[in-house]
Each structure stands twice: as structure tokens, then as C-alpha cells.
Tab-separated table of C-alpha atoms in Angstrom:
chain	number	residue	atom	x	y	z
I	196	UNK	CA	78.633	106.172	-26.372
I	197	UNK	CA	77.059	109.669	-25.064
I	198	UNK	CA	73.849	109.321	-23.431
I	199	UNK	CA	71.093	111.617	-25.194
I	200	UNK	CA	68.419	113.142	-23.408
I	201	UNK	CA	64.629	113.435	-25.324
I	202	UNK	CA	64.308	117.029	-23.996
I	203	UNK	CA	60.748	117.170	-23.496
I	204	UNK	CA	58.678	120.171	-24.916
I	205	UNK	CA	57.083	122.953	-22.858
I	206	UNK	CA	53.592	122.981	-23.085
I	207	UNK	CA	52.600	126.269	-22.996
I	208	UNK	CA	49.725	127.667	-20.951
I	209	UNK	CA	46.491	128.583	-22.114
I	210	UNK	CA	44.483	131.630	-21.326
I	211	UNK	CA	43.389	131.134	-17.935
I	212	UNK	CA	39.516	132.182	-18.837
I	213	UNK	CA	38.831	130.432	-21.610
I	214	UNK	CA	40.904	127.265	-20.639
I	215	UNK	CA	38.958	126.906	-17.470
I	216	UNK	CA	35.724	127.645	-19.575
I	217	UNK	CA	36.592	124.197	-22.096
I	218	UNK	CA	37.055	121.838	-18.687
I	219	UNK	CA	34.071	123.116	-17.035
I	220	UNK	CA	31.907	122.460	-20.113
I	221	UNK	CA	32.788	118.594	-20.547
I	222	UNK	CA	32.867	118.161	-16.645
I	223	UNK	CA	30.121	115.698	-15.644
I	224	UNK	CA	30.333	116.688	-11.792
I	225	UNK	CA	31.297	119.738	-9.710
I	226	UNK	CA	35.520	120.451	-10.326
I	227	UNK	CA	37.497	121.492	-6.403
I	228	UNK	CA	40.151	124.276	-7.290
I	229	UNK	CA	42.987	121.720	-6.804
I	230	UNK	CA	41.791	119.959	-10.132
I	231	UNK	CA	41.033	122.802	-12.122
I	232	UNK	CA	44.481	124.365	-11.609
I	233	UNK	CA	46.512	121.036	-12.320
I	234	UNK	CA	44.514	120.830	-15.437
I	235	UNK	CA	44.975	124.442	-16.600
I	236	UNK	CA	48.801	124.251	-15.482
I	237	UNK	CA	48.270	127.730	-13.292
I	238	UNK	CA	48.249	128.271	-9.595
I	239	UNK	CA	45.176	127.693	-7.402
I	240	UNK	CA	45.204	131.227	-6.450
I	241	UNK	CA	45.163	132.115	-9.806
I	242	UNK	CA	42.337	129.829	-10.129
I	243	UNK	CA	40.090	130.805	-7.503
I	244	UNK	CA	40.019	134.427	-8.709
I	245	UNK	CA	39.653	133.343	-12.380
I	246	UNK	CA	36.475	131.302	-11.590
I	247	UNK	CA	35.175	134.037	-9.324
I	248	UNK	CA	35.223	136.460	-11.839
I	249	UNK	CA	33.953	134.503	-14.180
I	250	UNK	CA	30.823	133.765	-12.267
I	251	UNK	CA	30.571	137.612	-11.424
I	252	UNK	CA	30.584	138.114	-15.669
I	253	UNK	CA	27.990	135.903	-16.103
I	254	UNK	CA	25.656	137.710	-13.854
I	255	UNK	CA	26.328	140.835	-14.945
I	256	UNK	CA	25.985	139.346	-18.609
I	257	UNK	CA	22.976	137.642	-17.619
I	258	UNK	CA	23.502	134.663	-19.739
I	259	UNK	CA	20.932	131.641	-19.563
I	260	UNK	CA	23.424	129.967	-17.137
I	261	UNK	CA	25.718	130.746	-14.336
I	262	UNK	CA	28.702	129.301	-12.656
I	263	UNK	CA	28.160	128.466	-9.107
I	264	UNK	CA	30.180	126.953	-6.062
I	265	UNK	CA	28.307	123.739	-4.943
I	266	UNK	CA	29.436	120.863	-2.782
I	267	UNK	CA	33.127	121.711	-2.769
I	268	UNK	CA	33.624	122.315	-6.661
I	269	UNK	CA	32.382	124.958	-9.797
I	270	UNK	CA	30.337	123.860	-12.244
I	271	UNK	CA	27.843	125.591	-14.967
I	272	UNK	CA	24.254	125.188	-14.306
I	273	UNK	CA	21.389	127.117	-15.831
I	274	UNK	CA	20.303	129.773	-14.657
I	275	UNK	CA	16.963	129.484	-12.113
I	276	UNK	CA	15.347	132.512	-14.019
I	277	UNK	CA	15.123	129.499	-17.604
I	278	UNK	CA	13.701	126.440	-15.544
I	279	UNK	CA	10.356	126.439	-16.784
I	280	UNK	CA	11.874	125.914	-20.348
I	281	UNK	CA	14.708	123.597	-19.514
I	282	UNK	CA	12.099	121.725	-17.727
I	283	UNK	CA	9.568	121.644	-20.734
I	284	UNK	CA	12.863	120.606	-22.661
I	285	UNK	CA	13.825	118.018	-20.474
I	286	UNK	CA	10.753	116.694	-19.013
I	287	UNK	CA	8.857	116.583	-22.211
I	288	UNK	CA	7.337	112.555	-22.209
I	289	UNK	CA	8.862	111.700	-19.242
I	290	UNK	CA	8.195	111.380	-15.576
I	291	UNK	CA	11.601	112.304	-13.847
I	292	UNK	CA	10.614	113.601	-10.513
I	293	UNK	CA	10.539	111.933	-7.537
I	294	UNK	CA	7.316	110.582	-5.959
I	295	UNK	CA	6.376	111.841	-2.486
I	296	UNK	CA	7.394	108.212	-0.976
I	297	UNK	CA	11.040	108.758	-2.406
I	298	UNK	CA	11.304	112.385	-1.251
I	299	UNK	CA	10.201	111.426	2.361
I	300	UNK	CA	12.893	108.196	2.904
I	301	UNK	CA	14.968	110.746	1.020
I	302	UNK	CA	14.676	113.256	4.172
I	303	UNK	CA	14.744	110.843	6.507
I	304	UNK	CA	18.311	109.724	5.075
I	305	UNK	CA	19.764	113.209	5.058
I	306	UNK	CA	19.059	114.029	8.656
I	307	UNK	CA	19.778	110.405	10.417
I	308	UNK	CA	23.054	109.411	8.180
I	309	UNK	CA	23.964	106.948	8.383
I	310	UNK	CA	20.930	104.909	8.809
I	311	UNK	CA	19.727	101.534	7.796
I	312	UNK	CA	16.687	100.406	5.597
I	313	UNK	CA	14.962	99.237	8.799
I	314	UNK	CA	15.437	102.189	10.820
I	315	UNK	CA	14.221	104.581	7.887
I	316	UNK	CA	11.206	102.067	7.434
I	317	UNK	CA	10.457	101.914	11.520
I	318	UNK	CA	10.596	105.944	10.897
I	319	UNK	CA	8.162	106.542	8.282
I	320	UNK	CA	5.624	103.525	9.274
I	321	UNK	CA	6.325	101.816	5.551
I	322	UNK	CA	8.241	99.176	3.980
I	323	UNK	CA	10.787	101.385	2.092
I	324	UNK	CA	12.920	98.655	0.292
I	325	UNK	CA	11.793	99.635	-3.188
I	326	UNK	CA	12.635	103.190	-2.758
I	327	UNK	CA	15.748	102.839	-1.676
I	328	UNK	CA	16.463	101.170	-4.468
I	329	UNK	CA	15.441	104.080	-6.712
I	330	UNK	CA	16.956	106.717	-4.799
I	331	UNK	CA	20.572	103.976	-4.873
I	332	UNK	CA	19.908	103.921	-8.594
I	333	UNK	CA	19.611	107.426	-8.900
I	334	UNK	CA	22.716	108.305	-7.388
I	335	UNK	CA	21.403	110.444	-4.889
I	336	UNK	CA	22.071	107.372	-1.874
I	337	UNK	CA	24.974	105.466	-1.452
I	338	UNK	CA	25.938	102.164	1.113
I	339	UNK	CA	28.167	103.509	4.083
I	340	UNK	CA	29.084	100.455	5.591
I	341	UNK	CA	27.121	97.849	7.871
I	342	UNK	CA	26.021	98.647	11.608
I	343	UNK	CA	28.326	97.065	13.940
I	344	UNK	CA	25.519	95.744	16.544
I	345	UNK	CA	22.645	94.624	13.790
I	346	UNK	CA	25.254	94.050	10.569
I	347	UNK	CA	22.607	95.863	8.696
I	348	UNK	CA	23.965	97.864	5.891
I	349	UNK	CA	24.066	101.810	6.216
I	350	UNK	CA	23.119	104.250	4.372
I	351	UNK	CA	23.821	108.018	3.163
I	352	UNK	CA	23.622	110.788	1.090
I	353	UNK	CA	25.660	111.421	-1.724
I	354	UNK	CA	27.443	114.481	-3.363
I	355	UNK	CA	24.928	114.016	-6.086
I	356	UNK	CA	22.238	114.921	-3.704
I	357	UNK	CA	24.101	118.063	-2.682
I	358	UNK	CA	24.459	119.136	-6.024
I	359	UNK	CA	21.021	118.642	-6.845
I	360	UNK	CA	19.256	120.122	-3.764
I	361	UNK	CA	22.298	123.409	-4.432
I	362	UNK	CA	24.312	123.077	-1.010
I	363	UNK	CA	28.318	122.725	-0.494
I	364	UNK	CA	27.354	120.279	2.582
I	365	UNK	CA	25.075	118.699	5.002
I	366	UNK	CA	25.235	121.627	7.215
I	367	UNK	CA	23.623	123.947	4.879
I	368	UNK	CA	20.517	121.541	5.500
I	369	UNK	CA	17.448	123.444	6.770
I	370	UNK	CA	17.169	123.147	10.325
I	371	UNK	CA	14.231	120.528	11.396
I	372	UNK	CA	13.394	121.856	15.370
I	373	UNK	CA	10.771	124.484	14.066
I	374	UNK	CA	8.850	121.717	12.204
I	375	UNK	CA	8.766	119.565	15.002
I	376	UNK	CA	6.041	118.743	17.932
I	377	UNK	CA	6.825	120.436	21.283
I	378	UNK	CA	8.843	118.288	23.583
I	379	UNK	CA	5.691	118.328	25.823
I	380	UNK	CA	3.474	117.134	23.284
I	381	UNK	CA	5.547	114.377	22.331
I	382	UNK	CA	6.025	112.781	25.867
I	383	UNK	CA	2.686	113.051	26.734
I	384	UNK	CA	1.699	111.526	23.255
I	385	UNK	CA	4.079	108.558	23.872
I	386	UNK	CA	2.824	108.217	27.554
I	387	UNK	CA	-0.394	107.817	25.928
I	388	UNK	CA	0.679	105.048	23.739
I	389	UNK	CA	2.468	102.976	26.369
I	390	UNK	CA	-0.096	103.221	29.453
I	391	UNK	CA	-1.848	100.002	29.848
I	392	UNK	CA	-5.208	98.766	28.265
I	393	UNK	CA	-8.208	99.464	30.795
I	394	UNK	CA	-9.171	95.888	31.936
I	395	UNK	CA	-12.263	94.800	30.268
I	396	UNK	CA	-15.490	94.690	32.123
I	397	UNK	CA	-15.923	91.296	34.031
I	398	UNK	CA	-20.077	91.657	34.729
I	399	UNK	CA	-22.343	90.764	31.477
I	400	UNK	CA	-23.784	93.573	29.686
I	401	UNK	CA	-27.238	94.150	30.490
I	402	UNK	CA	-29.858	95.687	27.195
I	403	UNK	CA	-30.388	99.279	27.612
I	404	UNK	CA	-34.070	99.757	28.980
I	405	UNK	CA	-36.190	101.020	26.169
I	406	UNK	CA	-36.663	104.802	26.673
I	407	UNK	CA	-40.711	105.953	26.199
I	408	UNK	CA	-40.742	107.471	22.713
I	409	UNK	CA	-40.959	111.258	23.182
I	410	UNK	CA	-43.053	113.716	21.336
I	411	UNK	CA	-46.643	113.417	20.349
I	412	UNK	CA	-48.542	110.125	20.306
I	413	UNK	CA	-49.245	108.625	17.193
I	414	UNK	CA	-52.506	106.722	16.036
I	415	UNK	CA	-52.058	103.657	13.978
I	416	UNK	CA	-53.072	103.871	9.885
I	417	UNK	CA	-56.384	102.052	8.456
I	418	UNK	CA	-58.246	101.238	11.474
I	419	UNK	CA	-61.755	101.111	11.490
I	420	UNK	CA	-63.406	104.906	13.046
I	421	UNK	CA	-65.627	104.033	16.022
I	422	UNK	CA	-69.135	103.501	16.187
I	423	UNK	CA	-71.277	106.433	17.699
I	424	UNK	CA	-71.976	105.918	22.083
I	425	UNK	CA	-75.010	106.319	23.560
I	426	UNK	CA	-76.087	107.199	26.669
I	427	UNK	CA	-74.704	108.988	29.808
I	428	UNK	CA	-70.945	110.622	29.568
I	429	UNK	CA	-70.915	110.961	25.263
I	430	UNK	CA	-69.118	113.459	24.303
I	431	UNK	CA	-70.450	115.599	21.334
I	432	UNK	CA	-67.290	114.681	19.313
I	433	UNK	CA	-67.395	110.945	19.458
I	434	UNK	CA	-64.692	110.877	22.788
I	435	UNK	CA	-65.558	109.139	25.813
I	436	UNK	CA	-64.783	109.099	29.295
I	437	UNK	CA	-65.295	107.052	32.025
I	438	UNK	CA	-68.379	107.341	33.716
């Protein structure tokens, strides 16, 4: 009996333009070239010049949103020039920004990755536990294993937070040296801190002596005027002197 073969249909490619277009517009997160060209079926070079020119289109179109490049994929966002009314859209009843607290341990995650709950606490002076756990449940933090001296777990940034902040990587990240204290300033602060307490005074305080009030002399209210002197050394105006 001859063996038959199911000969399998060629699927045949879509326009590159508009095939990349109907991925990019379901895609929940930012799509590397790699993806996009196994899932249009064309090469990556292909790809990359497809999605380049399609971003260049859109800016010369200027259509409410754009196609950018962020932390290693493509992905449609709106365009900056609309926030105010995707905001008003979005926002509208809700409180979706992050407090001050959360953008702070936020900070302090990006720069000192990976870094544990304690550490970013011992940095900022606060008990960060429950922002962490917003900023985990947000997706913009993630675990990144335990430390190996303390067995504390680690944490770090995710691509989430790239994407949202509009880099392609932690390098992008805004150099922190020009918001910084002088070198200087900061040793002598912490010599300051760690120099030992003056001993306290071993000799009992003594009562300040009572200073002489100063300015004029004052005479006390409601007492009776003096009676009239006679005799040698009276004084036309009621004053007397010693004789």
C-alpha cells in the first residue's frame, strides 16, 4: 500500500504594512523584530525597515498616535501632543498615579538593582513594605532572587517600568551625580554624625544671678501721694533730700 503524503498548503504572505499594523494593535507589550517577522512570515530586515517607515508615516501624518522603539520592541502609543485628553479619558474617577512615597522607593530601586526591602527602607529613612507591594502589584517591580549573605529577597525593575518611563534600558536613566551633595559635604556631614557626644557637665548648675532691670524706674500703682514736709531742705515740689 503507497504511502500518501497530506501536502500541506502554502500560506501566503500578507502585505508587510498592514500585517504588521493587525499584530501591533492586539499586542499587550512592546514586540522585538525577531517576533514580528516570524509572525508576518517575512525577513527581519524586511521588518525593521517596514516598522521604520511606518513610524516615519505616522509623523508626517500626524495621527493621534505614533509607533515608537521602547525597551527592545515597537509598539503604538499615543501621541504626547493628546495626553491631556487621554488622561481626562482615562483618569476620569480614578486615582491612578503614583503617590510621592511610591515614586521615591521607585527611584531608589532603579538606581541600586538589585536591592532588598531593607536596604531601600535604611535608604529613604521609612518602612517601605507597603509600597513595595504596590509598585510588585503594579508590575513596575519584580523579585530578583535572595541576597546570598542576608537571604533577603532582591529586588528590580521591570520592562514595564521601561516602557512606562519611555527608555529601551537602564542606561538611558538620567544620570544622578549632578543632584547629589559634594563629596566634601558629605564626609564632613557624616564626620559630624559619628564624632562623640561632649561629656556632660559634672559640677551642679548654679541659677543665673538676676540682672538689674534696665531702663527707667518704675513707681508702683495706687499708693497713697505723700503728705506735704516742713521745715529745712523742702523742696517746692514735694521732693526731699537729706539734710
Amino acid at each position: 500500500m503507497a504511502e500518501t503524503t497530506e501536502e500541506q498548503p502554502e500560506v501566503p504572505l500578507a502585505a508587510l504594512r498592514p500585517s504588521l499594523e493587525a499584530v501591533l494593535m492586539v499586542a499587550d507589550q512592546p514586540l522585538d523584530v525577531p517576533t514580528l517577522a516570524a509572525a508576518v512570515g517575512h525577513p527581519r530586515d524586511d521588518v525593521s525597515a517596514a516598522l521604520a517607515a511606518l513610524a516615519g508615516e505616522y509623523d508626517e501624518q500626524e495621527r493621534g498616535f505614533e509607533l515608537r522603539n521602547v525597551a527592545g520592541g515597537w509598539r503604538f502609543y499615543t501621541r504626547e501632543a493628546f495626553a491631556d485628553v487621554v488622561e481626562r479619558f482615562v483618569l476620569e474617577g480614578q486615582q491612578a498615579r503614583l503617590t510621592q512615597a511610591a515614586l521615591e522607593t521607585l527611584a531608589v530601586v532603579a538606581y541600586k538593582q538589585p536591592v532588598s526591602r531593607a536596604r531601600v527602607s535604611a535608604i529613604r529613612g521609612v518602612n517601605v513594605d507597603g509600597v513595595m507591594r504596590t509598585l510588585l502589584s503594579r508590575g513596575l517591580v519584580e523579585e530578583a532572587g535572595q541576597d546570598p549573605e542576608t537571604g533577603a529577597n532582591l529586588y528590580r525593575t521591570t520592562g514595564y517600568f521601561l516602557e512606562r518611563i519611555g527608555v529601551t534600558s537602564l542606561d538611558d536613566l538620567p544620570e544622578l551625580a549632578p543632584y547629589l551633595p559634594d563629596m566634601d559635604d558629605l564626609e564632613d556631614e557624616l564626620s559630624e554624625m559619628s564624632a562623640p557626644a561632649p561629656p556632660p557637665p559634672t559640677e551642679p548648675a548654679t541659677e543665673p544671678a538676676t540682672e538689674p532691670p534696665t531702663g527707667p524706674p518704675t513707681e508702683p500703682e495706687h499708693l497713697p501721694e505723700p503728705a506735704p514736709a516742713t521745715g529745712p531742705g523742702t523742696e517746692p515740689d514735694g521732693g526731699t533730700e537729706p539734710a
